XYZ file of C-alpha atoms in Angstrom:
743
model
C 21.590 22.497 -5.935
C 23.550 20.123 -3.430
C 20.321 18.408 -1.524
C 22.698 16.722 1.375
C 24.609 18.827 3.664
C 26.421 18.827 7.102
C 23.988 20.095 10.036
C 24.965 20.515 13.457
C 23.426 18.747 16.506
C 21.711 21.430 17.818
C 19.775 23.254 15.244
C 18.027 19.988 13.899
C 18.315 17.109 16.284
C 18.285 17.746 19.906
C 19.852 14.823 21.642
C 19.618 11.862 19.259
C 23.330 12.686 18.646
C 26.332 13.159 20.798
C 28.081 16.730 20.718
C 31.023 15.261 18.670
C 28.792 13.082 15.863
C 29.449 13.589 12.136
C 25.771 14.388 10.849
C 24.027 14.620 7.870
C 20.834 15.699 6.446
C 19.602 14.231 2.886
C 16.933 15.995 1.272
C 14.416 12.850 -0.008
C 12.517 13.533 -3.096
C 11.185 11.360 -5.867
C 13.379 12.024 -8.995
C 10.215 12.946 -10.879
C 9.565 15.871 -8.201
C 13.367 16.568 -8.140
C 13.143 17.161 -11.930
C 10.224 19.607 -11.169
C 11.018 23.165 -10.822
C 11.513 24.575 -7.593
C 8.849 26.046 -6.045
C 8.690 28.918 -3.367
C 8.764 26.884 -0.314
C 11.872 24.925 -1.853
C 14.013 27.960 -2.451
C 13.040 29.691 0.676
C 14.155 27.041 3.341
C 16.754 24.170 3.681
C 14.472 21.495 4.552
C 16.392 17.804 5.259
C 14.492 15.073 5.153
C 16.417 12.362 6.447
C 19.224 11.771 9.142
C 22.498 10.002 9.170
C 25.134 10.354 11.931
C 28.213 8.813 12.754
C 29.316 8.847 16.892
C 32.630 9.168 17.636
C 32.498 5.606 19.056
C 32.016 4.540 15.519
C 27.821 3.622 15.836
C 26.379 4.838 12.550
C 22.630 6.289 13.355
C 20.320 6.471 10.632
C 16.511 7.770 11.286
C 14.021 5.933 9.142
C 11.085 8.349 8.186
C 9.083 5.619 6.966
C 6.326 3.331 8.971
C 7.244 -0.925 10.189
C 4.179 -2.821 9.338
C 5.752 -6.051 8.134
C 7.042 -4.732 5.268
C 10.613 -5.119 6.614
C 10.958 -1.427 5.244
C 12.619 -0.181 8.649
C 15.680 -2.603 7.647
C 15.805 -2.754 3.900
C 15.902 1.111 3.150
C 18.927 1.369 5.732
C 20.545 -1.162 3.996
C 20.812 0.805 0.936
C 22.287 3.905 2.745
C 24.507 1.441 4.512
C 25.889 -0.311 1.785
C 27.127 2.940 0.151
C 28.677 4.190 3.338
C 30.455 0.871 3.586
C 29.376 0.771 6.936
C 29.337 -2.685 9.307
C 25.757 -3.393 9.536
C 26.329 -4.658 13.340
C 27.394 -0.946 14.004
C 23.871 0.659 12.139
C 21.205 1.810 15.160
C 17.644 2.710 13.727
C 15.572 5.839 14.875
C 11.881 6.163 14.246
C 11.444 9.601 13.180
C 8.636 11.289 14.229
C 5.656 12.946 12.022
C 7.386 16.523 10.315
C 7.612 17.588 6.960
C 11.148 17.871 7.313
C 11.230 14.240 5.940
C 9.661 14.923 2.627
C 6.981 12.188 2.116
C 6.301 10.100 5.289
C 3.238 8.362 3.838
C 4.147 4.829 3.542
C 1.782 3.245 0.858
C 1.433 2.927 -2.599
C 4.253 0.374 -2.484
C 6.845 3.386 -3.221
C 9.333 3.744 -0.234
C 12.062 1.557 -2.239
C 11.072 3.212 -5.412
C 11.149 6.833 -4.370
C 14.242 6.586 -1.728
C 16.593 4.092 -3.103
C 18.521 6.732 -4.901
C 18.331 9.259 -2.217
C 19.636 6.744 0.283
C 22.282 5.797 -2.053
C 23.524 9.280 -2.557
C 23.229 9.966 1.403
C 25.529 6.932 2.196
C 28.009 7.765 -0.863
C 28.212 11.440 0.541
C 29.224 10.382 3.604
C 31.702 7.605 2.781
C 33.495 10.285 0.230
C 33.323 12.869 3.429
C 35.329 10.253 5.564
C 37.709 9.298 3.047
C 38.224 12.913 2.393
C 39.049 13.471 6.439
C 41.504 10.253 6.435
C 43.509 11.675 3.521
C 43.717 14.766 5.402
C 44.903 13.478 8.598
C 47.413 11.253 6.544
C 48.647 14.109 4.020
C 47.918 11.724 1.296
C 45.362 12.174 -1.804
C 41.966 10.934 -1.227
C 42.678 8.875 -4.258
C 45.071 6.648 -2.218
C 42.614 6.089 -0.018
C 39.197 3.741 0.189
C 36.381 3.102 2.669
C 36.135 -0.496 3.497
C 33.661 -2.302 6.485
C 33.579 0.647 8.603
C 37.140 2.267 8.098
C 39.062 4.070 5.463
C 42.172 2.232 4.656
C 45.341 3.956 2.859
C 47.376 1.963 0.103
C 49.941 1.634 2.470
C 48.066 -0.256 4.920
C 47.123 2.580 7.447
C 43.618 2.515 9.033
C 41.086 4.876 10.802
C 37.845 3.917 11.917
C 34.607 5.953 11.249
C 34.321 7.229 14.894
C 37.635 8.159 14.357
C 37.338 10.632 11.709
C 33.757 11.585 12.807
C 34.693 14.824 14.109
C 36.945 15.857 11.043
C 34.490 14.825 8.811
C 31.954 16.877 10.139
C 33.816 20.314 9.518
C 34.085 19.176 6.002
C 32.026 20.436 3.125
C 29.388 17.980 1.343
C 30.660 16.998 -2.107
C 28.370 17.816 -5.174
C 26.149 15.250 -5.989
C 27.471 14.989 -9.468
C 31.024 14.190 -7.838
C 29.598 11.286 -6.045
C 31.140 7.995 -7.141
C 28.459 5.549 -6.254
C 29.143 1.553 -6.342
C 28.604 -0.495 -8.625
C 26.166 -3.256 -7.983
C 29.570 -6.097 -8.052
C 30.558 -3.880 -5.068
C 27.541 -4.128 -3.359
C 27.656 -6.239 0.050
C 23.956 -5.611 1.665
C 21.944 -4.558 -2.074
C 20.719 -7.728 -3.334
C 21.064 -10.119 -0.191
C 18.914 -11.438 2.583
C 19.650 -9.049 4.936
C 17.844 -9.659 8.596
C 15.018 -7.531 9.914
C 15.599 -5.680 12.685
C 12.310 -5.577 14.546
C 11.722 -9.375 13.870
C 13.305 -10.482 17.303
C 11.192 -7.722 19.114
C 7.847 -8.526 17.298
C 7.968 -12.832 17.362
C 9.143 -12.247 21.467
C 6.456 -9.654 22.260
C 8.631 -7.180 23.406
C 7.867 -4.538 19.882
C 5.404 -1.986 21.008
C 2.454 -1.407 18.553
C -0.152 1.132 18.775
C -2.306 -0.695 20.890
C 0.389 -1.119 23.354
C 0.911 2.557 23.733
C 0.391 4.167 26.900
C 0.982 7.331 28.971
C 1.111 8.227 32.264
C -2.078 9.113 33.638
C -3.922 8.285 30.780
C -7.583 6.988 30.669
C -9.584 5.016 28.150
C -12.027 5.329 25.645
C -14.392 3.448 23.509
C -16.708 5.606 21.157
C -20.271 4.612 19.891
C -20.402 5.949 16.035
C -23.777 6.378 13.894
C -24.717 3.237 12.429
C -24.982 5.094 9.110
C -22.142 7.109 7.340
C -23.127 10.619 7.940
C -25.573 9.912 10.496
C -26.302 12.792 13.578
C -26.831 12.018 17.010
C -30.515 12.732 18.334
C -30.153 12.409 21.647
C -28.267 10.281 24.087
C -29.190 8.738 27.650
C -25.681 8.222 29.843
C -27.275 7.351 32.993
C -26.545 3.836 32.699
C -23.244 4.031 31.421
C -21.965 6.548 34.199
C -23.124 3.736 36.665
C -20.690 1.149 35.127
C -17.900 1.171 37.931
C -14.516 2.796 36.309
C -16.421 4.772 33.832
C -15.884 8.619 34.396
C -17.038 10.654 31.714
C -19.435 10.570 28.796
C -18.256 12.799 25.588
C -20.049 13.819 22.953
C -17.824 14.189 19.401
C -18.497 17.161 16.879
C -20.929 15.843 13.973
C -19.285 14.502 10.893
C -19.412 17.490 8.161
C -18.189 17.278 4.307
C -15.346 17.142 2.915
C -15.118 13.993 5.315
C -11.400 13.391 4.438
C -10.104 11.884 7.731
C -12.016 13.679 9.786
C -13.266 11.876 13.243
C -16.508 10.435 12.432
C -18.293 11.817 15.462
C -20.521 10.045 18.091
C -20.328 9.540 21.929
C -17.545 8.386 23.582
C -17.099 6.891 26.985
C -14.621 7.429 29.456
C -13.210 5.407 32.181
C -10.225 3.876 33.837
C -9.714 0.699 31.614
C -10.862 -0.134 28.215
C -12.954 -3.053 29.539
C -14.915 -0.358 31.665
C -15.325 1.728 28.642
C -16.606 -0.711 26.623
C -19.146 -2.245 29.085
C -20.501 1.537 29.334
C -20.885 2.285 26.480
C -23.108 -0.787 25.889
C -25.207 0.938 28.652
C -25.603 4.121 26.321
C -29.007 4.932 24.773
C -28.440 6.254 21.559
C -31.159 7.577 19.133
C -29.472 8.537 15.795
C -30.550 10.572 12.662
C -29.683 8.337 10.069
C -29.169 10.805 7.157
C -28.861 11.052 3.211
C -27.471 6.914 3.082
C -30.087 5.317 5.022
C -31.123 3.711 2.192
C -27.897 2.313 0.610
C -28.462 -0.939 0.124
C -26.061 -3.786 -1.496
C -28.239 -5.275 -3.557
C -29.905 -2.323 -5.121
C -26.382 -0.668 -5.817
C -24.907 -3.437 -7.314
C -27.661 -3.259 -9.900
C -27.299 0.319 -10.665
C -23.819 -0.001 -11.248
C -24.567 -3.011 -13.762
C -27.108 -0.681 -15.379
C -24.728 1.969 -15.670
C -21.848 0.056 -17.431
C -24.368 -1.595 -19.371
C -24.408 2.000 -21.065
C -22.052 4.140 -22.743
C -20.055 6.144 -20.394
C -17.474 8.829 -20.853
C -13.780 7.363 -22.467
C -11.099 7.425 -20.395
C -8.738 5.932 -23.529
C -9.541 5.753 -27.197
C -7.459 4.058 -29.520
C -8.926 3.241 -33.220
C -12.646 3.071 -34.157
C -14.375 0.538 -31.748
C -17.912 1.490 -32.887
C -16.943 1.213 -36.583
C -15.399 -2.455 -36.073
C -18.428 -3.964 -33.728
C -20.661 -2.384 -36.976
C -18.981 -4.563 -38.788
C -20.371 -7.814 -36.923
C -19.482 -11.381 -36.927
C -18.402 -12.897 -33.661
C -18.606 -11.023 -30.075
C -18.535 -11.729 -27.011
C -19.576 -9.645 -23.847
C -19.212 -10.319 -19.900
C -20.315 -8.397 -16.714
C -18.067 -8.896 -13.641
C -18.664 -7.390 -10.042
C -16.254 -6.908 -7.171
C -17.872 -6.135 -3.664
C -16.780 -3.830 -1.227
C -13.561 -4.830 1.228
C -12.306 -4.073 4.500
C -8.884 -3.684 5.383
C -9.136 -5.777 8.567
C -5.480 -5.559 9.811
C -4.759 -8.017 12.947
C -4.328 -4.792 15.129
C -7.517 -2.643 15.289
C -7.110 1.143 15.211
C -5.509 2.783 18.383
C -3.998 5.902 19.094
C -2.981 7.452 22.549
C -2.870 11.346 22.653
C -2.292 14.322 25.199
C -3.438 17.747 24.493
C -1.590 20.266 27.014
C -0.979 23.929 26.861
C -1.867 23.796 23.172
C 0.144 20.934 22.276
C -0.252 17.498 21.590
C 1.593 14.808 21.958
C 0.796 11.446 19.933
C 1.687 7.557 20.144
C -0.001 5.445 17.751
C 0.159 3.276 14.776
C 0.268 5.009 11.537
C 1.428 4.700 7.994
C 1.253 8.339 7.645
C 2.018 10.389 10.582
C 2.273 13.775 8.707
C -1.858 13.488 7.946
C -1.819 12.750 11.688
C -0.758 16.219 11.843
C -2.979 17.557 9.558
C -5.821 16.191 10.897
C -5.549 16.783 14.710
C -4.426 20.007 13.999
C -7.701 20.789 12.165
C -9.974 19.227 14.679
C -8.303 21.160 17.345
C -7.833 24.185 15.775
C -4.305 24.450 16.184
C -1.123 24.757 14.152
C 0.162 21.280 13.091
C 3.661 22.284 14.432
C 2.199 21.572 17.887
C 1.321 17.817 17.209
C 3.867 15.504 18.037
C 3.323 12.234 16.341
C 5.691 9.111 17.459
C 4.976 6.088 15.454
C 4.799 2.875 16.750
C 4.948 -0.967 15.205
C 2.041 -1.368 12.952
C -0.078 -5.012 13.321
C -1.216 -4.816 9.661
C -2.318 -1.615 7.750
C -3.189 -2.162 3.934
C -3.732 1.391 3.698
C -6.039 1.464 6.682
C -3.598 3.264 9.195
C -2.949 6.278 6.548
C -6.306 7.389 7.290
C -5.965 9.107 11.199
C -9.504 9.547 12.404
C -8.983 7.733 15.474
C -5.952 9.583 16.359
C -8.044 12.615 16.161
C -10.626 11.039 18.471
C -8.124 10.910 20.960
C -6.899 14.101 20.803
C -10.422 16.004 20.934
C -11.177 13.509 23.843
C -7.944 14.708 25.734
C -8.702 18.204 25.402
C -12.278 17.516 26.832
C -11.040 15.664 29.879
C -7.921 17.402 30.547
C -5.771 13.769 30.684
C -4.082 11.508 28.003
C -6.514 9.659 26.497
C -6.335 6.112 24.707
C -8.527 5.219 21.961
C -9.273 1.623 21.126
C -11.680 0.590 18.607
C -13.239 -2.644 18.727
C -12.982 -5.375 15.873
C -16.544 -4.291 15.050
C -16.206 -0.887 15.320
C -13.145 -1.602 12.507
C -15.004 -3.873 10.370
C -18.120 -1.213 10.688
C -16.659 1.845 10.324
C -13.567 1.252 7.908
C -12.849 3.117 4.629
C -13.968 0.504 2.501
C -12.711 -0.620 -0.521
C -14.986 0.330 -3.437
C -17.315 -2.011 -4.931
C -17.043 -2.214 -8.666
C -18.957 -3.506 -11.818
C -17.457 -3.736 -15.392
C -18.641 -4.588 -18.456
C -15.946 -6.051 -21.576
C -17.002 -6.477 -24.953
C -15.048 -8.095 -27.710
C -15.553 -8.780 -31.329
C -12.740 -11.712 -32.305
C -11.063 -12.792 -35.715
C -11.083 -16.225 -37.114
C -8.266 -17.255 -34.249
C -9.999 -15.498 -31.688
C -8.099 -12.355 -31.298
C -9.750 -9.044 -30.784
C -10.343 -6.604 -33.339
C -12.728 -4.537 -31.026
C -12.350 -4.047 -27.137
C -14.711 -1.966 -25.102
C -14.469 -2.135 -21.133
C -16.866 0.127 -18.831
C -16.310 0.407 -15.261
C -18.404 2.420 -12.395
C -17.318 2.259 -8.642
C -17.625 5.091 -6.200
C -14.217 7.193 -6.229
C -11.556 7.651 -3.170
C -11.934 11.113 -4.303
C -15.535 11.526 -2.525
C -13.881 11.623 0.985
C -12.194 15.023 -0.446
C -15.037 16.736 -2.444
C -18.456 15.173 -2.445
C -19.085 16.188 -6.058
C -16.398 13.737 -6.937
C -18.572 10.540 -8.344
C -16.275 8.742 -11.278
C -12.930 7.690 -10.886
C -10.119 9.741 -10.469
C -7.024 9.508 -12.758
C -5.175 7.347 -10.361
C -7.770 4.900 -10.210
C -8.352 4.505 -13.732
C -4.729 4.334 -14.493
C -4.497 1.170 -12.076
C -5.281 -1.347 -14.811
C -8.014 0.239 -16.636
C -6.453 2.552 -18.791
C -3.141 0.880 -19.479
C -4.292 -2.172 -20.955
C -1.365 -3.865 -22.545
C -2.502 -5.441 -25.374
C -1.871 -5.139 -28.763
C -5.456 -4.491 -29.932
C -6.244 -1.778 -32.709
C -9.623 -0.787 -31.658
C -9.919 -0.213 -27.838
C -12.041 2.101 -25.527
C -12.140 2.479 -21.830
C -15.108 4.278 -20.230
C -15.881 4.966 -16.792
C -19.477 5.893 -15.470
C -20.661 7.798 -12.278
C -20.967 6.176 -8.813
C -22.009 8.206 -5.990
C -20.577 6.790 -2.841
C -22.459 5.978 0.481
C -19.925 4.908 3.017
C -16.088 5.895 3.432
C -14.148 4.920 0.249
C -10.365 4.237 1.017
C -7.368 2.822 -0.903
C -6.620 -0.923 0.307
C -3.861 -2.946 -0.897
C -3.270 -2.382 -4.557
C -6.305 -0.481 -4.861
C -8.513 -0.077 -7.742
C -5.774 -2.448 -9.491
C -8.073 -5.622 -7.250
C -11.157 -5.007 -9.303
C -10.003 -4.059 -12.773
C -7.752 -6.886 -13.002
C -10.425 -9.177 -12.469
C -12.410 -8.064 -15.003
C -9.616 -7.617 -17.413
C -8.172 -10.716 -17.253
C -11.143 -12.792 -16.649
C -12.107 -11.034 -19.879
C -9.107 -12.096 -21.424
C -9.306 -15.484 -20.235
C -12.846 -16.103 -21.636
C -11.547 -15.014 -25.035
C -9.181 -17.417 -24.921
C -11.691 -20.080 -24.007
C -13.869 -19.419 -26.735
C -11.131 -19.390 -29.151
C -9.760 -22.775 -27.820
C -6.364 -21.800 -27.540
C -4.282 -22.520 -24.659
C -3.835 -19.449 -22.197
C -0.572 -18.844 -22.192
C 0.017 -18.811 -25.803
C -2.980 -16.530 -26.181
C -1.859 -14.261 -23.896
C 1.431 -14.027 -25.334
C -0.632 -13.241 -28.326
C -2.308 -10.587 -26.952
C 0.665 -8.629 -26.082
C 2.024 -8.718 -29.557
C 5.492 -7.545 -30.066
C 7.454 -6.201 -27.365
C 7.191 -2.712 -27.026
C 7.221 0.101 -24.509
C 3.369 1.489 -24.859
C 2.893 5.362 -24.823
C 0.214 5.827 -22.083
C -0.137 9.773 -22.758
C 1.904 11.016 -19.728
C 4.775 12.843 -20.033
C 5.952 13.169 -16.183
C 9.255 11.806 -14.961
C 7.941 8.795 -13.186
C 6.156 7.573 -16.283
C 9.333 7.851 -18.037
C 11.462 5.897 -15.646
C 9.006 3.455 -15.289
C 7.451 2.844 -19.002
C 5.266 -0.011 -19.411
C 7.254 -2.250 -20.987
C 5.652 -5.454 -22.950
C 8.532 -7.454 -23.099
C 8.819 -7.535 -19.296
C 5.318 -8.633 -18.661
C 5.743 -11.314 -21.583
C 8.827 -12.539 -19.527
C 6.843 -12.861 -16.244
C 4.064 -14.887 -18.245
C 6.817 -17.011 -19.686
C 8.375 -17.416 -16.552
C 5.521 -18.475 -14.585
C 4.237 -20.764 -16.976
C 7.984 -22.600 -17.430
C 7.637 -23.159 -13.155
C 4.357 -24.482 -12.852
C 4.880 -26.796 -15.809
C 2.239 -25.346 -17.468
C 3.077 -27.058 -20.613
C 2.896 -30.407 -19.158
C 0.159 -30.523 -16.813
C -3.636 -31.019 -18.268
C -6.486 -30.364 -16.305
C -8.752 -32.766 -14.773
C -12.048 -33.159 -13.476
C -12.016 -30.483 -10.333
C -8.409 -29.827 -10.486
C -6.309 -27.482 -12.898
C -4.144 -24.246 -13.133
C -5.235 -20.535 -14.090
C -2.989 -17.668 -15.248
C -2.930 -14.155 -15.076
C -0.581 -11.424 -15.806
C -0.838 -7.749 -14.520
C 1.668 -4.432 -14.526
C 0.889 -2.156 -11.287
C 2.764 0.089 -9.145
C 5.528 -0.207 -11.943
C 6.092 -4.172 -11.663
C 5.194 -6.696 -13.763
C 3.558 -10.117 -12.170
C 2.325 -13.310 -13.335
C 0.164 -15.866 -11.199
C -0.092 -19.446 -12.028
C -2.852 -20.840 -9.667
C -3.729 -24.166 -9.393
C -7.268 -25.216 -7.554
C -9.313 -28.228 -6.691
C -13.037 -27.888 -6.129
C -14.693 -30.853 -5.057
C -18.447 -32.254 -6.014
C -19.635 -29.750 -3.065
C -18.199 -27.065 -4.255
C -15.396 -26.720 -1.451
C -12.305 -24.676 -3.203
C -8.813 -25.343 -2.310
C -5.124 -24.260 -3.533
C -2.387 -26.528 -3.769
C -0.116 -24.408 -5.696
C 0.914 -21.077 -6.731
C 3.496 -19.856 -8.652
C 4.360 -15.870 -8.800
C 6.686 -14.745 -11.491
C 7.926 -10.958 -10.451
C 9.941 -8.645 -12.174
C 9.909 -5.510 -9.924
C 13.385 -4.279 -11.288
C 16.376 -4.308 -9.043
C 16.009 -6.130 -5.840
C 17.069 -4.926 -2.520
C 16.360 -7.802 -0.292
C 15.039 -10.693 -1.794
C 14.060 -12.283 1.187
C 11.661 -9.568 2.195
C 10.366 -9.455 -1.901
C 9.378 -13.128 -1.305
C 7.304 -12.870 1.748
C 5.493 -9.601 0.161
C 4.713 -11.740 -2.596
C 3.768 -14.988 -0.391
C 1.568 -12.464 1.767
C 0.090 -11.107 -1.278
C -1.049 -14.978 -3.099
C -3.042 -15.520 0.431
C -4.244 -12.180 0.819
C -5.335 -11.947 -3.045
C -7.058 -15.438 -2.686
C -8.918 -14.515 0.285
C -10.321 -11.331 -1.362
C -11.108 -13.810 -4.566
C -12.616 -16.574 -2.370
C -14.499 -15.135 0.890
C -14.266 -11.615 1.920
C -17.400 -9.307 1.166
C -18.906 -6.012 2.879
C -22.674 -5.357 2.311
C -24.904 -2.865 3.409
C -28.699 -2.857 4.742
C -30.319 0.457 5.543
C -27.349 2.617 5.428
C -25.759 -0.008 7.736
C -22.637 -2.641 7.310
C -23.888 -5.608 7.819
C -20.650 -7.259 8.986
C -18.818 -6.880 12.076
C -16.058 -9.479 13.099
C -14.115 -12.139 11.509
C -17.225 -15.010 11.824
C -18.909 -12.897 8.866
C -16.255 -10.925 7.404
C -13.868 -13.789 6.440
C -10.602 -13.792 5.501
C -8.544 -16.767 4.717
C -7.397 -19.073 7.782
C -4.281 -21.325 7.081
C -6.249 -24.102 5.778
C -7.488 -21.633 3.409
C -4.446 -20.222 2.168
C -2.530 -21.489 -0.626
C -0.637 -24.491 0.385
C 2.399 -23.903 -1.357
C 3.346 -20.684 -2.867
C 6.447 -20.422 -5.139
C 8.234 -16.791 -5.716
C 10.394 -16.487 -8.540
C 12.008 -13.215 -9.269
C 13.333 -12.158 -12.677
C 16.988 -10.663 -12.562
C 17.071 -7.068 -13.149
C 19.024 -3.754 -13.436
C 15.805 -1.857 -14.383
C 14.877 0.771 -11.550
C 13.369 -0.832 -8.046
C 9.534 -0.726 -8.402
C 6.913 -1.697 -6.161
C 6.515 -4.994 -4.111
C 4.009 -4.764 -1.530
C 0.599 -4.483 -3.515
C 1.402 -5.953 -7.282
C 0.927 -9.453 -6.208
C -2.854 -9.286 -5.140
C -4.298 -8.099 -8.575
C -3.345 -11.102 -10.531
C -4.187 -13.666 -8.078
C -7.940 -12.982 -8.442
C -8.696 -13.682 -12.179
C -6.075 -16.333 -11.589
C -7.881 -18.252 -9.286
C -11.358 -17.806 -10.861
C -9.696 -19.005 -14.638
C -8.161 -22.030 -12.916
C -11.840 -22.585 -11.418
C -13.304 -22.343 -15.029
C -10.677 -25.169 -16.470
C -11.342 -27.312 -13.287
C -15.357 -27.041 -13.399
C -16.558 -25.315 -16.240
C -17.621 -23.089 -14.463
C -17.327 -19.094 -14.771
C -17.154 -16.929 -12.216
C -18.028 -13.154 -12.779
C -18.724 -12.208 -9.194
C -17.215 -12.540 -6.392
C -16.493 -13.775 -3.504
C -16.002 -17.014 -4.780
C -17.718 -19.249 -2.021
C -21.173 -17.333 -2.843
C -20.583 -18.851 -6.683
C -19.709 -22.129 -6.220
C -22.083 -22.688 -3.448
C -24.899 -21.408 -5.929
């Protein structure tokens, strides 16, 4: 089945392209999905997912279906297509796609944009190139083999040339070639792939011209600020809005529907103040007199919950992976080491708070918002309003940070509900306090690890238990254990060569909204596993790098028991993990640098999102426990690199993000309510706390491209704490570090 076709402008694209444009629609699906049997929907209708058009003036227009939140993806994916098309990048224009199932997966998370769409974008570009060459050959009456595409034009061996614009109309009349007949470029022929191409949005972003969700406007819109129940799942008991309505600019007070399970991405409910400005809405909200019924989560207390999680992991739990006979090996006695680790809740805390403007009119909704997933917006808004999701039109703005928060469109549904209520476009803008107090928090987690070691300190048995509230609880209230995808993030895929190994997971009930945050469950799993490995190395008095390489054993590809196409395409290859450990050690001059009082290096290596990352972190700890990170070396093997500049920036950002989580970030709850409210008590690293220098070393590879947005985060946490142990002798088993060093 050919998945790329010529389409008419009128059929699919309205006014996006002119009448004479050459337009292709290419279906984008991950390779594993393509390999799967076709379902009814696939057989029933053509379902294009990306558009490529060439205007008669030579302009190349690419409709990009991913969201831009600082990664550069709006530029990087189109360069892949433009490269195969042999297009002049200066003549390429980008159009942001609205939310629509015809674009396939639009959820920009999971570090999957390049991984899942690299091949499809190449094929789309190559298809158009083949058709342009065929059109030129037909015009000249020569074999296509005598023609080739070259920098936005087709060239014949005689020297004749025709520009892409001149060929657009003729190419539009041809049938797209079959995928099997496409000849893709060799790496040596790449013009843009592998090069540090510019990011198209940079100019607008740094000059203030870019439109973010918080900038979005509609004619005649009013503004809303919403008071939510302080305790997750709480109900409105009563509201006195007399004083709020007396505030200048306030127009109305609206009670939103109560939140009911399963909670998913539904709005939290609450009381909304509608006004002629955001400021007036907030001032009116301050005057509300609201009483709440706290509900079943009123007793949620972080200190008590931590103890409950630790008690859970101290007892046997359900095995998620089991190799050999761990119990029999421990029964032999000998040298046994055990440790417990704890990571608190974390907030996404993007610089741009959640914001959306929506207009409900004649049964349809028009939306402008900063979202990672416009199709989730369609689903959530449609459900909230009881309308068909095809009647929800979502336009995607730039995002001022996301980290996973903006794939959950509860705040967008709030705007749509309020617009229906007041009969005008409504702009909802959360405050910083709203964002911190009502986030989808990264799960708190407790871990217990135990190992029996031989005379060289090498584990002969390794037991690990974890307990954390699952993201699955948002969609099924009964879900109280880790989902397979969560356990597969650094827990059931231990890369070490240990003959007896068991990974267990225990129950944990969710008392706040739980969501995915940059690198998700890898955060706490990496902290526990790689801290414990460092403890065993210290116990054996062995060099950490040498010990890690020994733990990896012989180079091999590990069978994780998965049989899907993606796991076959991206097996866990310990040789690649070994390579990044060696590279990080080499670049940091590990072998020649010895710890001194208060200053040392730490290392950790982790596999996530199919990328291999090792981090060497240097720390300085003074006599008062003040921590400084002078230098970080990150070695990364994420497969083929599309844009090395963007890749480096992702790992540089991950170094700060990961170090910040380790050092200072923590969300706690008391009497069911979140205690933090803003950046004065939910701490993120300022410039003086970020690593002073971060060096990124990329492994050259021809392996399929994997993730780069998230995998740099997990190894940073244990690398920092392992360095602190080397510098001070103090083992950090609980985050954030600031509380431990101060103790």
